[in-house]
Short mmCIF file of C-alpha atoms in Angstrom, two decimals:
data_model
loop_
_atom_site.label_atom_id
_atom_site.label_comp_id
_atom_site.label_asym_id
_atom_site.label_seq_id
_atom_site.Cartn_x
_atom_site.Cartn_y
_atom_site.Cartn_z
CA MET A 154 15.20 8.81 11.82
CA LYS A 155 16.70 9.90 8.76
CA THR A 156 17.15 6.26 7.85
CA VAL A 157 13.42 5.51 8.21
CA VAL A 158 12.46 8.65 6.15
CA THR A 159 14.96 7.50 3.49
CA ILE A 160 13.75 3.91 3.49
CA LEU A 161 10.02 5.04 3.36
CA GLY A 162 10.83 7.34 0.37
CA LEU A 163 12.16 4.71 -1.57
CA SER A 164 9.35 2.51 -0.81
CA LEU A 165 6.72 4.82 -1.99
CA SER A 166 8.76 5.64 -5.16
CA LEU A 167 8.69 1.55 -6.05
CA ILE A 168 5.06 1.69 -5.01
CA ALA A 169 4.59 4.41 -7.58
CA CYS A 170 6.03 2.60 -10.14
CA ILE A 171 3.79 -0.49 -10.13
CA ASP A 172 0.07 -0.64 -10.71
CA MET A 173 -1.11 -0.04 -7.26
CA GLN A 174 -4.94 0.17 -6.94
CA THR A 175 -6.55 3.44 -6.63
CA ALA A 176 -10.11 3.38 -6.80
CA SER A 177 -12.35 1.52 -4.48
CA GLN A 178 -15.38 -0.59 -5.56
CA ASP A 179 -17.14 1.08 -2.90
CA PRO A 180 -17.85 4.77 -3.86
CA ALA A 181 -18.38 5.98 -0.37
CA LYS A 182 -14.80 4.72 0.57
CA ASN A 183 -13.24 6.02 -2.56
CA THR A 184 -11.55 8.62 -0.50
CA LYS A 185 -7.85 9.34 0.27
CA ALA A 186 -7.75 8.69 3.98
CA ALA A 187 -9.59 5.47 3.54
CA TYR A 188 -7.17 4.62 0.87
CA ASN A 189 -4.21 5.57 3.07
CA LYS A 190 -5.72 3.68 6.17
CA ASP A 191 -6.37 0.57 4.09
CA LEU A 192 -2.57 0.78 2.77
CA LYS A 193 -1.28 1.39 6.17
CA GLY A 194 -3.21 -1.91 7.68
CA CYS A 195 -1.44 -4.02 4.40
CA GLN A 196 1.76 -2.46 5.01
CA GLU A 197 1.23 -3.76 8.95
CA ASP A 198 0.15 -7.18 8.03
CA TYR A 199 2.88 -7.65 5.44
CA PRO A 200 6.04 -5.79 6.62
CA GLU A 201 8.84 -4.96 3.95
CA ALA A 202 11.16 -7.84 2.66
CA GLY A 203 14.63 -7.48 1.14
CA SER A 204 13.26 -9.44 -1.97
CA GLY A 205 10.53 -6.93 -2.66
CA ALA A 206 7.94 -9.96 -2.25
CA HIS A 207 6.12 -7.44 0.21
CA ILE A 208 4.76 -5.10 -2.67
CA LYS A 209 2.73 -8.07 -4.28
CA GLN A 210 1.51 -9.05 -0.94
CA TRP A 211 0.24 -5.24 -0.45
CA ILE A 212 -1.43 -5.39 -3.93
CA SER A 213 -3.11 -8.47 -2.91
CA CYS A 214 -4.18 -7.10 0.21
CA MET A 215 -5.71 -3.95 -1.49
CA ASN A 216 -7.56 -6.34 -3.93
CA LEU A 217 -9.28 -8.07 -0.91
CA LYS A 218 -10.14 -4.77 0.45
CA GLY A 219 -12.18 -3.84 -2.83
CA TRP A 220 -9.35 -1.60 -4.07
CA LYS A 221 -9.02 -1.92 -7.76
#
């Protein structure tokens, strides 16, 4: 369990350092809950890879879902 928390923390740190989309094109969807739901869906569709390629996939996925 401790390892999972550490990995999650490191992943969130990396995400914070990149240009992750935080505003939706749809004003009704512009909530933290909607953002977290869409991000979780992208993370499930594109699991973490050792090379870090998953972050670019998450960004592309969020773009497709309307987050800019």
